[in-house]
Amino acid sequence: MATDLIRYDLLVQDALRSVVRKVLADSARNGLMGEHHFNIAFKTHAPGVVVPPAVKQRFPDEMSIILQHEFWDLVVTQDAFEVSLNFSRKPERLTVPFDSITGFTDPSVPFGFKLEPRVSELATRSLAVVEEKQPAPTPASAKPAPIKPPSQPAAGAKPSRSAEKPAEPPEEAKVVSIDAFRKK
């Protein structure tokens, strides 16, 4: 079997993350259309994820959020989205990097897919930033790649509702698996 030097699996993952980014940016700009709403699962311990401590304690590995009726101030950047949600009737701000997302569904259609979080790549970037601040005994030509700053956020979203629940896509959602494309 030939070696996949192009890494189609990673290209497909990036394309699916772009779908989430585009849908959320459109929703931030125009509000939710029709009956569309989103269930987004993500790793709570991934670099860059910001959730309230009580929520992180309840969901130490992965959680799902629903953007439907009660969410506010949805802001989408190139690398992440931020949103305000109610947890136990208390509004909280969350930051979710696209690289931490493990699943996305829109139960109204139904449409959905699963993703592999790029936690190791993010951890490598974070480590590169730390190493950049400390002198290292490496040659000058082996500098870590600079981290691209996020783009300007989209306009604020119209109010909608959310609920917290464990990360499980609804039964009726069609899940597109990309396991066949993964390097084995």
Short mmCIF file of N, CA and C in Angstrom, two decimals, residues 2-98:
data_model
loop_
_atom_site.label_atom_id
_atom_site.label_comp_id
_atom_site.label_asym_id
_atom_site.label_seq_id
_atom_site.Cartn_x
_atom_site.Cartn_y
_atom_site.Cartn_z
N ALA A 2 0.51 2.23 -0.80
CA ALA A 2 1.30 3.46 -0.93
C ALA A 2 1.15 4.34 0.31
N THR A 3 2.18 5.10 0.60
CA THR A 3 2.17 6.03 1.72
C THR A 3 1.48 7.32 1.30
N ASP A 4 0.58 7.80 2.14
CA ASP A 4 -0.16 9.04 1.86
C ASP A 4 0.70 10.23 2.28
N LEU A 5 1.46 10.76 1.36
CA LEU A 5 2.32 11.91 1.65
C LEU A 5 1.54 13.22 1.63
N ILE A 6 0.39 13.22 1.02
CA ILE A 6 -0.45 14.42 0.95
C ILE A 6 -1.21 14.62 2.26
N ARG A 7 -1.50 13.54 2.97
CA ARG A 7 -2.27 13.56 4.23
C ARG A 7 -3.69 14.05 4.00
N TYR A 8 -4.41 13.30 3.17
CA TYR A 8 -5.81 13.61 2.88
C TYR A 8 -6.66 13.66 4.15
N ASP A 9 -6.34 12.81 5.12
CA ASP A 9 -7.11 12.80 6.36
C ASP A 9 -7.08 14.16 7.05
N LEU A 10 -5.91 14.80 7.07
CA LEU A 10 -5.80 16.11 7.70
C LEU A 10 -6.49 17.19 6.87
N LEU A 11 -6.43 17.07 5.55
CA LEU A 11 -7.11 18.03 4.68
C LEU A 11 -8.62 17.97 4.87
N VAL A 12 -9.16 16.76 5.00
CA VAL A 12 -10.60 16.60 5.22
C VAL A 12 -10.98 17.19 6.59
N GLN A 13 -10.18 16.94 7.61
CA GLN A 13 -10.45 17.49 8.94
C GLN A 13 -10.47 19.03 8.89
N ASP A 14 -9.49 19.61 8.20
CA ASP A 14 -9.45 21.07 8.06
C ASP A 14 -10.68 21.60 7.32
N ALA A 15 -11.10 20.89 6.28
CA ALA A 15 -12.28 21.31 5.52
C ALA A 15 -13.53 21.26 6.40
N LEU A 16 -13.66 20.23 7.22
CA LEU A 16 -14.82 20.13 8.10
C LEU A 16 -14.79 21.22 9.18
N ARG A 17 -13.61 21.55 9.68
CA ARG A 17 -13.51 22.65 10.64
C ARG A 17 -13.91 23.97 9.98
N SER A 18 -13.59 24.12 8.70
CA SER A 18 -13.99 25.32 7.96
C SER A 18 -15.50 25.40 7.83
N VAL A 19 -16.17 24.26 7.72
CA VAL A 19 -17.64 24.24 7.67
C VAL A 19 -18.18 24.81 8.98
N VAL A 20 -17.66 24.33 10.11
CA VAL A 20 -18.11 24.81 11.41
C VAL A 20 -17.85 26.31 11.53
N ARG A 21 -16.66 26.76 11.15
CA ARG A 21 -16.30 28.18 11.22
C ARG A 21 -17.27 29.03 10.39
N LYS A 22 -17.55 28.61 9.17
CA LYS A 22 -18.43 29.37 8.27
C LYS A 22 -19.86 29.43 8.81
N VAL A 23 -20.38 28.28 9.27
CA VAL A 23 -21.75 28.24 9.79
C VAL A 23 -21.88 29.12 11.03
N LEU A 24 -20.90 29.05 11.92
CA LEU A 24 -20.96 29.87 13.13
C LEU A 24 -20.79 31.36 12.81
N ALA A 25 -19.91 31.69 11.87
CA ALA A 25 -19.72 33.09 11.48
C ALA A 25 -21.00 33.64 10.86
N ASP A 26 -21.65 32.87 10.02
CA ASP A 26 -22.93 33.30 9.43
C ASP A 26 -23.99 33.49 10.51
N SER A 27 -24.02 32.59 11.48
CA SER A 27 -24.99 32.69 12.58
C SER A 27 -24.68 33.88 13.48
N ALA A 28 -23.40 34.19 13.67
CA ALA A 28 -23.03 35.36 14.48
C ALA A 28 -23.48 36.64 13.79
N ARG A 29 -23.37 36.65 12.47
CA ARG A 29 -23.72 37.84 11.69
C ARG A 29 -25.23 37.99 11.53
N ASN A 30 -25.95 36.88 11.24
CA ASN A 30 -27.36 36.96 10.86
C ASN A 30 -28.32 36.28 11.82
N GLY A 31 -27.83 35.62 12.85
CA GLY A 31 -28.68 34.82 13.73
C GLY A 31 -28.95 33.46 13.10
N LEU A 32 -29.58 32.59 13.85
CA LEU A 32 -29.90 31.26 13.34
C LEU A 32 -31.02 31.36 12.31
N MET A 33 -30.90 30.59 11.24
CA MET A 33 -31.92 30.60 10.19
C MET A 33 -32.87 29.43 10.38
N GLY A 34 -34.16 29.68 10.23
CA GLY A 34 -35.16 28.62 10.32
C GLY A 34 -35.05 27.86 11.62
N GLU A 35 -35.09 26.54 11.50
CA GLU A 35 -35.01 25.66 12.67
C GLU A 35 -33.59 25.19 12.96
N HIS A 36 -32.60 25.70 12.23
CA HIS A 36 -31.22 25.26 12.43
C HIS A 36 -30.75 25.56 13.84
N HIS A 37 -30.03 24.62 14.42
CA HIS A 37 -29.35 24.79 15.70
C HIS A 37 -28.21 23.80 15.73
N PHE A 38 -27.25 24.01 16.62
CA PHE A 38 -26.00 23.28 16.55
C PHE A 38 -25.64 22.62 17.88
N ASN A 39 -25.19 21.39 17.78
CA ASN A 39 -24.66 20.66 18.91
C ASN A 39 -23.17 20.51 18.63
N ILE A 40 -22.33 21.11 19.47
CA ILE A 40 -20.89 21.12 19.25
C ILE A 40 -20.21 20.44 20.43
N ALA A 41 -19.49 19.36 20.15
CA ALA A 41 -18.74 18.64 21.17
C ALA A 41 -17.27 19.04 21.07
N PHE A 42 -16.61 19.17 22.22
CA PHE A 42 -15.20 19.56 22.22
C PHE A 42 -14.51 19.03 23.47
N LYS A 43 -13.18 18.96 23.39
CA LYS A 43 -12.35 18.52 24.51
C LYS A 43 -12.18 19.70 25.47
N THR A 44 -12.60 19.53 26.71
CA THR A 44 -12.53 20.63 27.68
C THR A 44 -11.12 20.90 28.17
N HIS A 45 -10.22 19.93 28.03
CA HIS A 45 -8.84 20.11 28.50
C HIS A 45 -7.90 20.57 27.39
N ALA A 46 -8.40 20.78 26.19
CA ALA A 46 -7.55 21.19 25.06
C ALA A 46 -7.01 22.59 25.30
N PRO A 47 -5.82 22.88 24.78
CA PRO A 47 -5.25 24.23 24.93
C PRO A 47 -6.18 25.28 24.32
N GLY A 48 -6.35 26.37 25.05
CA GLY A 48 -7.17 27.47 24.56
C GLY A 48 -8.63 27.40 24.93
N VAL A 49 -9.10 26.25 25.41
CA VAL A 49 -10.50 26.12 25.83
C VAL A 49 -10.68 26.85 27.15
N VAL A 50 -11.69 27.70 27.22
CA VAL A 50 -12.01 28.42 28.45
C VAL A 50 -13.46 28.11 28.80
N VAL A 51 -13.66 27.39 29.91
CA VAL A 51 -14.99 27.09 30.42
C VAL A 51 -14.97 27.35 31.92
N PRO A 52 -16.13 27.61 32.52
CA PRO A 52 -16.16 27.84 33.96
C PRO A 52 -15.63 26.62 34.72
N PRO A 53 -14.93 26.84 35.83
CA PRO A 53 -14.35 25.73 36.60
C PRO A 53 -15.36 24.65 36.98
N ALA A 54 -16.58 25.04 37.38
CA ALA A 54 -17.59 24.05 37.78
C ALA A 54 -17.99 23.17 36.59
N VAL A 55 -18.06 23.75 35.41
CA VAL A 55 -18.40 22.99 34.20
C VAL A 55 -17.25 22.06 33.83
N LYS A 56 -16.02 22.57 33.92
CA LYS A 56 -14.86 21.74 33.61
C LYS A 56 -14.75 20.57 34.59
N GLN A 57 -15.11 20.80 35.83
CA GLN A 57 -15.08 19.72 36.82
C GLN A 57 -16.14 18.67 36.48
N ARG A 58 -17.28 19.12 36.02
CA ARG A 58 -18.37 18.18 35.66
C ARG A 58 -18.06 17.42 34.37
N PHE A 59 -17.37 18.07 33.44
CA PHE A 59 -16.99 17.46 32.17
C PHE A 59 -15.48 17.60 31.98
N PRO A 60 -14.68 16.78 32.67
CA PRO A 60 -13.23 16.96 32.64
C PRO A 60 -12.58 16.61 31.31
N ASP A 61 -13.23 15.82 30.47
CA ASP A 61 -12.61 15.41 29.21
C ASP A 61 -13.30 16.05 28.00
N GLU A 62 -14.60 15.89 27.90
CA GLU A 62 -15.33 16.34 26.72
C GLU A 62 -16.73 16.76 27.12
N MET A 63 -17.26 17.74 26.41
CA MET A 63 -18.64 18.17 26.65
C MET A 63 -19.25 18.63 25.35
N SER A 64 -20.56 18.79 25.38
CA SER A 64 -21.31 19.28 24.23
C SER A 64 -22.08 20.52 24.65
N ILE A 65 -22.16 21.47 23.74
CA ILE A 65 -23.02 22.63 23.96
C ILE A 65 -24.00 22.69 22.80
N ILE A 66 -25.16 23.27 23.08
CA ILE A 66 -26.18 23.43 22.05
C ILE A 66 -26.41 24.92 21.86
N LEU A 67 -26.23 25.37 20.63
CA LEU A 67 -26.52 26.77 20.31
C LEU A 67 -27.88 26.79 19.62
N GLN A 68 -28.91 27.16 20.40
CA GLN A 68 -30.25 27.17 19.85
C GLN A 68 -31.04 28.40 20.32
N HIS A 69 -31.52 28.41 21.55
CA HIS A 69 -32.40 29.49 21.99
C HIS A 69 -31.74 30.51 22.90
N GLU A 70 -30.86 30.09 23.78
CA GLU A 70 -30.26 31.02 24.74
C GLU A 70 -28.75 31.02 24.64
N PHE A 71 -28.24 31.78 23.69
CA PHE A 71 -26.81 32.05 23.63
C PHE A 71 -26.66 33.50 23.20
N TRP A 72 -25.56 34.13 23.63
CA TRP A 72 -25.36 35.53 23.37
C TRP A 72 -23.93 35.79 22.93
N ASP A 73 -23.78 36.91 22.23
CA ASP A 73 -22.44 37.43 21.88
C ASP A 73 -21.54 36.39 21.24
N LEU A 74 -22.06 35.70 20.23
CA LEU A 74 -21.25 34.74 19.49
C LEU A 74 -20.22 35.51 18.67
N VAL A 75 -18.96 35.21 18.90
CA VAL A 75 -17.85 35.84 18.18
C VAL A 75 -17.01 34.73 17.57
N VAL A 76 -16.74 34.85 16.27
CA VAL A 76 -15.99 33.82 15.57
C VAL A 76 -14.71 34.43 15.00
N THR A 77 -13.57 33.80 15.30
CA THR A 77 -12.28 34.22 14.75
C THR A 77 -11.76 33.09 13.87
N GLN A 78 -10.60 33.24 13.34
CA GLN A 78 -10.01 32.21 12.49
C GLN A 78 -9.74 30.93 13.27
N ASP A 79 -9.39 31.05 14.55
CA ASP A 79 -8.96 29.89 15.32
C ASP A 79 -9.97 29.37 16.34
N ALA A 80 -10.98 30.18 16.70
CA ALA A 80 -11.87 29.79 17.79
C ALA A 80 -13.20 30.53 17.69
N PHE A 81 -14.13 30.13 18.55
CA PHE A 81 -15.34 30.92 18.73
C PHE A 81 -15.55 31.14 20.21
N GLU A 82 -16.21 32.23 20.53
CA GLU A 82 -16.57 32.57 21.90
C GLU A 82 -18.07 32.76 21.94
N VAL A 83 -18.66 32.35 23.04
CA VAL A 83 -20.11 32.48 23.18
C VAL A 83 -20.45 32.54 24.66
N SER A 84 -21.53 33.24 24.97
CA SER A 84 -22.05 33.28 26.34
C SER A 84 -23.25 32.34 26.42
N LEU A 85 -23.24 31.48 27.43
CA LEU A 85 -24.30 30.50 27.65
C LEU A 85 -24.72 30.52 29.11
N ASN A 86 -25.89 29.98 29.40
CA ASN A 86 -26.34 29.83 30.78
C ASN A 86 -25.98 28.45 31.29
N PHE A 87 -25.33 28.41 32.45
CA PHE A 87 -25.05 27.18 33.16
C PHE A 87 -25.65 27.33 34.54
N SER A 88 -26.63 26.49 34.88
CA SER A 88 -27.36 26.59 36.15
C SER A 88 -27.91 28.00 36.32
N ARG A 89 -28.50 28.51 35.25
CA ARG A 89 -29.14 29.84 35.21
C ARG A 89 -28.17 30.99 35.43
N LYS A 90 -26.89 30.73 35.22
CA LYS A 90 -25.87 31.77 35.38
C LYS A 90 -25.14 31.93 34.05
N PRO A 91 -25.12 33.15 33.50
CA PRO A 91 -24.43 33.35 32.22
C PRO A 91 -22.91 33.23 32.38
N GLU A 92 -22.30 32.48 31.48
CA GLU A 92 -20.85 32.26 31.49
C GLU A 92 -20.33 32.40 30.07
N ARG A 93 -19.08 32.82 29.95
CA ARG A 93 -18.42 32.99 28.65
C ARG A 93 -17.53 31.78 28.39
N LEU A 94 -17.64 31.20 27.19
CA LEU A 94 -16.81 30.07 26.78
C LEU A 94 -15.97 30.47 25.58
N THR A 95 -14.79 29.93 25.50
CA THR A 95 -13.93 30.04 24.32
C THR A 95 -13.60 28.63 23.89
N VAL A 96 -13.88 28.33 22.61
CA VAL A 96 -13.66 26.98 22.08
C VAL A 96 -12.84 27.07 20.80
N PRO A 97 -11.57 26.67 20.84
CA PRO A 97 -10.78 26.63 19.61
C PRO A 97 -11.34 25.57 18.66
N PHE A 98 -11.31 25.85 17.38
CA PHE A 98 -11.81 24.88 16.40
C PHE A 98 -11.02 23.58 16.45
#
